[in-house]
Backbone as JSON Lines, residues from 0, in Angstrom:
{"i":0,"aa":"M","n":[-11.86,1.17,2.49],"ca":[-12.08,-0.25,2.83],"c":[-10.94,-0.91,2.41]}
{"i":1,"aa":"K","n":[-10.49,-0.93,1.03],"ca":[-9.25,-1.63,1.17],"c":[-8.27,-1.36,1.9]}
{"i":2,"aa":"W","n":[-7.88,-0.74,2.65],"ca":[-6.89,-0.35,3.81],"c":[-7.1,-1.55,4.56]}
{"i":3,"aa":"L","n":[-8.32,-2.32,5.15],"ca":[-8.73,-2.93,5.77],"c":[-8.43,-4.39,5.39]}
{"i":4,"aa":"A","n":[-8.04,-4.45,3.96],"ca":[-7.51,-5.59,3.31],"c":[-5.97,-5.98,3.63]}
{"i":5,"aa":"V","n":[-5.63,-4.7,3.46],"ca":[-3.9,-4.41,3.51],"c":[-3.71,-4.95,5.2]}
{"i":6,"aa":"V","n":[-4.65,-4.65,6.51],"ca":[-4.11,-4.91,7.43],"c":[-4.31,-5.98,7.84]}
{"i":7,"aa":"A","n":[-5.43,-6.47,7.48],"ca":[-5.71,-7.71,7.28],"c":[-4.77,-9.14,6.93]}
{"i":8,"aa":"G","n":[-4.25,-8.52,5.41],"ca":[-3.21,-8.9,4.69],"c":[-2.27,-9.07,5.64]}
{"i":9,"aa":"L","n":[-1.58,-7.69,6.53],"ca":[-0.07,-7.96,7.64],"c":[-0.38,-8.96,8.73]}
{"i":10,"aa":"A","n":[-2.16,-8.78,8.8],"ca":[-2.35,-9.94,10.24],"c":[-2.01,-11.15,10.22]}
{"i":11,"aa":"I","n":[-2.43,-11.59,8.87],"ca":[-2.46,-13.17,8.46],"c":[-0.65,-13.29,7.96]}
{"i":12,"aa":"M","n":[0.06,-12.41,7.35],"ca":[1.39,-12.48,7.36],"c":[2.11,-12.77,8.73]}
{"i":13,"aa":"Q","n":[1.44,-12.03,9.99],"ca":[2.58,-12.12,10.79],"c":[1.87,-13.67,12.12]}
{"i":14,"aa":"S","n":[0.69,-14.14,11.2],"ca":[0.55,-14.89,12.33],"c":[0.58,-16.34,11.74]}
{"i":15,"aa":"G","n":[1.68,-16.38,10.52],"ca":[1.63,-17.33,9.64],"c":[2.66,-18.72,10.52]}
{"i":16,"aa":"P","n":[2.55,-19.27,9.97],"ca":[3.41,-20.78,10.43],"c":[4.46,-20.48,11.43]}
{"i":17,"aa":"Q","n":[4.74,-21.04,12.29],"ca":[5.73,-20.78,13.08],"c":[7.08,-22.04,13.04]}
{"i":18,"aa":"T","n":[8.03,-21.4,12.69],"ca":[9.45,-22.2,12.28],"c":[10.4,-22.87,13.6]}
{"i":19,"aa":"E","n":[9.92,-22.22,14.87],"ca":[10.57,-22.67,15.97],"c":[10.24,-23.97,16.7]}
{"i":20,"aa":"L","n":[10.33,-24.44,17.2],"ca":[10.1,-25.56,18.29],"c":[9.96,-25.09,19.66]}
{"i":21,"aa":"S","n":[9.72,-26.02,20.77],"ca":[9.33,-25.11,21.79],"c":[10.79,-25.36,22.51]}
{"i":22,"aa":"C","n":[11.65,-26.21,22.13],"ca":[12.97,-26.24,22.37],"c":[13.93,-25.09,22.03]}
{"i":23,"aa":"G","n":[13.26,-24.41,21.02],"ca":[14.26,-23.52,21.22],"c":[14.88,-23.97,19.37]}
{"i":24,"aa":"K","n":[14.56,-24.97,18.85],"ca":[15.42,-25.22,17.61],"c":[14.23,-25.03,16.37]}
{"i":25,"aa":"L","n":[14.78,-24.97,15.61],"ca":[14.19,-24.62,14.26],"c":[13.69,-25.89,13.03]}
{"i":26,"aa":"A","n":[12.64,-25.61,13.06],"ca":[11.7,-26.76,12.34],"c":[12.0,-26.9,11.05]}
{"i":27,"aa":"P","n":[12.42,-27.88,10.75],"ca":[12.92,-27.83,9.15],"c":[11.73,-27.52,8.01]}
{"i":28,"aa":"M","n":[12.45,-26.31,7.1],"ca":[11.52,-25.93,5.97],"c":[11.36,-26.66,4.84]}
{"i":29,"aa":"D","n":[10.59,-26.56,4.18],"ca":[10.53,-27.36,2.56],"c":[9.61,-26.34,1.92]}
{"i":30,"aa":"T","n":[9.38,-26.8,1.1],"ca":[8.81,-25.85,-0.52],"c":[6.93,-26.04,0.02]}
{"i":31,"aa":"A","n":[6.58,-26.93,0.9],"ca":[5.25,-27.05,0.86],"c":[4.8,-26.17,2.3]}
{"i":32,"aa":"K","n":[5.62,-25.68,2.82],"ca":[5.75,-24.58,3.85],"c":[5.89,-23.42,3.22]}
{"i":33,"aa":"L","n":[6.9,-23.54,2.12],"ca":[6.61,-21.62,1.82],"c":[5.59,-21.51,0.95]}
{"i":34,"aa":"E","n":[4.92,-22.62,0.12],"ca":[3.54,-22.36,-0.51],"c":[2.61,-21.23,-0.02]}
{"i":35,"aa":"P","n":[2.34,-21.58,1.07],"ca":[1.55,-20.66,1.83],"c":[1.65,-19.44,2.26]}
{"i":36,"aa":"A","n":[3.03,-19.17,2.47],"ca":[3.74,-18.07,2.63],"c":[3.87,-17.23,1.77]}
{"i":37,"aa":"A","n":[4.15,-17.86,0.46],"ca":[4.24,-16.91,-0.48],"c":[2.56,-16.53,-0.95]}
{"i":38,"aa":"Q","n":[1.81,-17.22,-1.08],"ca":[0.52,-16.87,-1.22],"c":[0.03,-15.66,-0.7]}
{"i":39,"aa":"R","n":[0.2,-15.61,0.94],"ca":[-0.07,-14.75,1.8],"c":[0.52,-13.51,1.36]}
{"i":40,"aa":"Y","n":[2.03,-13.47,0.94],"ca":[2.46,-12.52,0.78],"c":[1.91,-12.25,-0.38]}
{"i":41,"aa":"R","n":[1.68,-12.76,-1.6],"ca":[1.36,-12.05,-2.61],"c":[-0.17,-11.42,-2.72]}
{"i":42,"aa":"E","n":[-1.08,-12.07,-1.88],"ca":[-2.03,-11.55,-1.38],"c":[-2.09,-9.96,-0.85]}
{"i":43,"aa":"A","n":[-0.86,-9.86,0.28],"ca":[-1.0,-8.93,0.64],"c":[-0.28,-7.68,-0.44]}
{"i":44,"aa":"E","n":[0.42,-8.04,-0.77],"ca":[0.93,-7.0,-1.95],"c":[-0.27,-6.61,-2.64]}
{"i":45,"aa":"T","n":[-0.65,-7.16,-3.48],"ca":[-2.15,-7.09,-4.33],"c":[-3.47,-6.19,-3.39]}
{"i":46,"aa":"A","n":[-3.45,-6.68,-2.21],"ca":[-4.13,-5.8,-1.39],"c":[-3.41,-4.04,-1.37]}
{"i":47,"aa":"L","n":[-2.72,-3.9,-0.95],"ca":[-1.31,-3.03,-0.73],"c":[-1.32,-2.11,-2.32]}
{"i":48,"aa":"D","n":[-1.15,-2.56,-3.23],"ca":[-1.3,-1.86,-4.26],"c":[-2.52,-1.55,-4.85]}
{"i":49,"aa":"A","n":[-3.95,-2.43,-4.65],"ca":[-5.09,-1.6,-4.41],"c":[-5.16,-0.37,-3.65]}
{"i":50,"aa":"A","n":[-4.54,-0.5,-2.62],"ca":[-4.9,0.8,-1.57],"c":[-4.34,1.49,-2.17]}
{"i":51,"aa":"R","n":[-3.18,1.7,-2.48],"ca":[-2.49,2.75,-2.97],"c":[-2.82,3.16,-4.5]}
{"i":52,"aa":"A","n":[-3.39,2.52,-5.24],"ca":[-4.0,3.34,-6.12],"c":[-5.65,4.16,-5.82]}
{"i":53,"aa":"D","n":[-5.92,3.23,-4.63],"ca":[-7.13,4.06,-4.34],"c":[-7.02,5.53,-3.54]}
{"i":54,"aa":"L","n":[-5.51,5.4,-3.01],"ca":[-5.46,6.5,-1.89],"c":[-4.97,7.6,-2.94]}
{"i":55,"aa":"Q","n":[-3.87,6.85,-3.86],"ca":[-3.89,8.48,-5.3],"c":[-5.1,8.66,-5.86]}
{"i":56,"aa":"A","n":[-6.11,7.99,-5.95],"ca":[-6.9,8.65,-7.1],"c":[-7.77,9.31,-5.91]}
{"i":57,"aa":"D","n":[-8.03,9.51,-4.99],"ca":[-8.96,10.2,-3.98],"c":[-7.88,11.55,-3.68]}
{"i":58,"aa":"A","n":[-6.55,11.08,-3.26],"ca":[-5.69,12.33,-3.57],"c":[-5.84,13.29,-4.73]}
{"i":59,"aa":"V","n":[-6.04,12.79,-6.15],"ca":[-5.68,13.34,-6.97],"c":[-7.97,14.31,-7.08]}
{"i":60,"aa":"V","n":[-8.7,13.57,-6.8],"ca":[-10.15,13.85,-7.37],"c":[-9.89,15.26,-5.94]}
{"i":61,"aa":"F","n":[-9.19,14.88,-4.54],"ca":[-9.46,16.04,-4.16],"c":[-8.68,17.27,-4.55]}
{"i":62,"aa":"L","n":[-7.85,17.12,-5.05],"ca":[-7.19,18.39,-5.07],"c":[-7.59,18.98,-6.65]}
{"i":63,"aa":"R","n":[-8.34,18.14,-6.84],"ca":[-9.12,19.15,-8.45],"c":[-10.58,19.68,-7.95]}
{"i":64,"aa":"Q","n":[-10.75,18.89,-7.33],"ca":[-12.04,19.61,-6.53],"c":[-11.9,20.54,-5.37]}
{"i":65,"aa":"T","n":[-10.75,20.91,-5.25],"ca":[-10.97,21.73,-4.19],"c":[-10.32,23.0,-4.18]}
{"i":66,"aa":"D","n":[-10.39,24.05,-3.76],"ca":[-9.58,25.24,-3.95],"c":[-9.08,25.74,-2.8]}
{"i":67,"aa":"E","n":[-9.27,25.05,-1.68],"ca":[-8.66,24.96,-0.34],"c":[-7.32,25.42,-0.27]}
{"i":68,"aa":"R","n":[-6.71,26.34,0.45],"ca":[-5.06,26.85,0.74],"c":[-4.58,26.08,1.26]}
{"i":69,"aa":"G","n":[-3.47,25.32,1.23],"ca":[-2.72,24.41,1.78],"c":[-3.35,23.03,1.54]}
{"i":70,"aa":"A","n":[-3.81,22.58,0.47],"ca":[-4.55,20.93,0.33],"c":[-3.54,20.45,0.33]}
{"i":71,"aa":"Q","n":[-2.39,20.74,-0.94],"ca":[-1.39,19.54,-1.26],"c":[-0.67,19.48,-0.03]}
{"i":72,"aa":"A","n":[-0.17,20.77,0.64],"ca":[0.41,20.18,2.08],"c":[-0.13,19.87,2.81]}
{"i":73,"aa":"A","n":[-1.47,19.51,2.92],"ca":[-2.07,18.81,3.96],"c":[-2.14,17.66,3.11]}
{"i":74,"aa":"I","n":[-2.59,16.98,2.05],"ca":[-2.28,15.67,1.4],"c":[-1.05,15.11,1.73]}
{"i":75,"aa":"A","n":[0.36,16.1,1.5],"ca":[1.24,15.13,1.96],"c":[1.53,14.93,3.35]}
{"i":76,"aa":"R","n":[1.4,15.83,4.18],"ca":[1.3,15.48,5.46],"c":[0.24,13.96,6.22]}
{"i":77,"aa":"I","n":[-0.2,14.04,5.35],"ca":[-1.08,12.84,5.45],"c":[-0.9,11.3,5.04]}
{"i":78,"aa":"T","n":[-0.33,11.84,4.19],"ca":[0.41,10.63,3.28],"c":[1.5,10.08,3.45]}
{"i":79,"aa":"G","n":[2.11,11.34,3.85],"ca":[3.5,10.85,3.76],"c":[4.44,11.61,2.59]}
{"i":80,"aa":"W","n":[3.66,11.43,1.56],"ca":[4.16,12.07,0.33],"c":[5.24,13.29,0.06]}
{"i":81,"aa":"T","n":[6.22,13.41,-0.52],"ca":[6.58,14.93,-1.23],"c":[5.31,15.3,-1.79]}
{"i":82,"aa":"D","n":[5.81,16.44,-1.81],"ca":[5.34,17.25,-2.82],"c":[5.45,17.03,-4.22]}
{"i":83,"aa":"E","n":[6.76,17.04,-4.68],"ca":[7.16,16.48,-5.75],"c":[6.53,15.35,-6.14]}
{"i":84,"aa":"Y","n":[6.25,14.5,-5.53],"ca":[5.69,12.99,-5.48],"c":[4.27,13.58,-6.02]}
{"i":85,"aa":"L","n":[3.35,14.32,-5.57],"ca":[1.89,14.73,-5.15],"c":[1.9,15.7,-7.09]}
{"i":86,"aa":"R","n":[3.07,16.12,-6.92],"ca":[2.91,16.87,-8.92],"c":[3.0,16.17,-9.79]}
{"i":87,"aa":"R","n":[3.85,15.34,-9.89],"ca":[4.08,14.19,-10.93],"c":[3.14,12.94,-10.77]}
{"i":88,"aa":"L","n":[2.06,12.85,-9.58],"ca":[1.14,12.07,-9.69],"c":[-0.44,13.1,-10.37]}
{"i":89,"aa":"M","n":[-0.09,14.28,-9.84],"ca":[-1.36,15.08,-10.79],"c":[-0.92,15.19,-12.1]}
{"i":90,"aa":"K","n":[-0.07,15.23,-12.86],"ca":[0.68,15.38,-13.94],"c":[-0.11,13.94,-14.79]}
{"i":91,"aa":"S","n":[0.9,12.63,-14.16],"ca":[0.12,11.17,-14.69],"c":[-1.4,11.73,-14.8]}
{"i":92,"aa":"A","n":[-1.7,11.97,-13.96],"ca":[-3.58,11.76,-13.93],"c":[-4.44,12.88,-15.17]}
{"i":93,"aa":"E","n":[-3.59,14.08,-15.39],"ca":[-3.78,14.87,-16.1],"c":[-3.65,14.23,-17.78]}
{"i":94,"aa":"E","n":[-2.33,13.3,-17.84],"ca":[-1.92,13.08,-18.9],"c":[-3.11,11.85,-19.48]}
{"i":95,"aa":"Q","n":[-3.34,11.31,-18.43],"ca":[-4.2,9.72,-18.97],"c":[-5.74,10.48,-18.85]}
{"i":96,"aa":"A","n":[-5.91,11.64,-18.31],"ca":[-7.23,12.34,-18.89],"c":[-7.42,12.93,-20.35]}
{"i":97,"aa":"T","n":[-6.51,12.78,-20.63],"ca":[-6.16,13.59,-22.61],"c":[-6.2,12.44,-23.38]}
């Protein structure tokens, strides 16, 4: 579900204030206009961090619970993470568990 927050955050970022006037000239930018954009960015970044943490935790749980052949390769394919990254993720999770 947190992925929806990321998508919503990105959609908000894309629909932010327009800086180009209809005549093709750029509207003046000031700090008051930057504040909402910066806030949207921070919110999207926070949502992305939460989604990443959820995905990492789910991958660790899956790898711990399965004896399915090729599970790590499947996670690498789905997430785009390398085998090395998954090994480090598992090692980190094991260290945190002890």
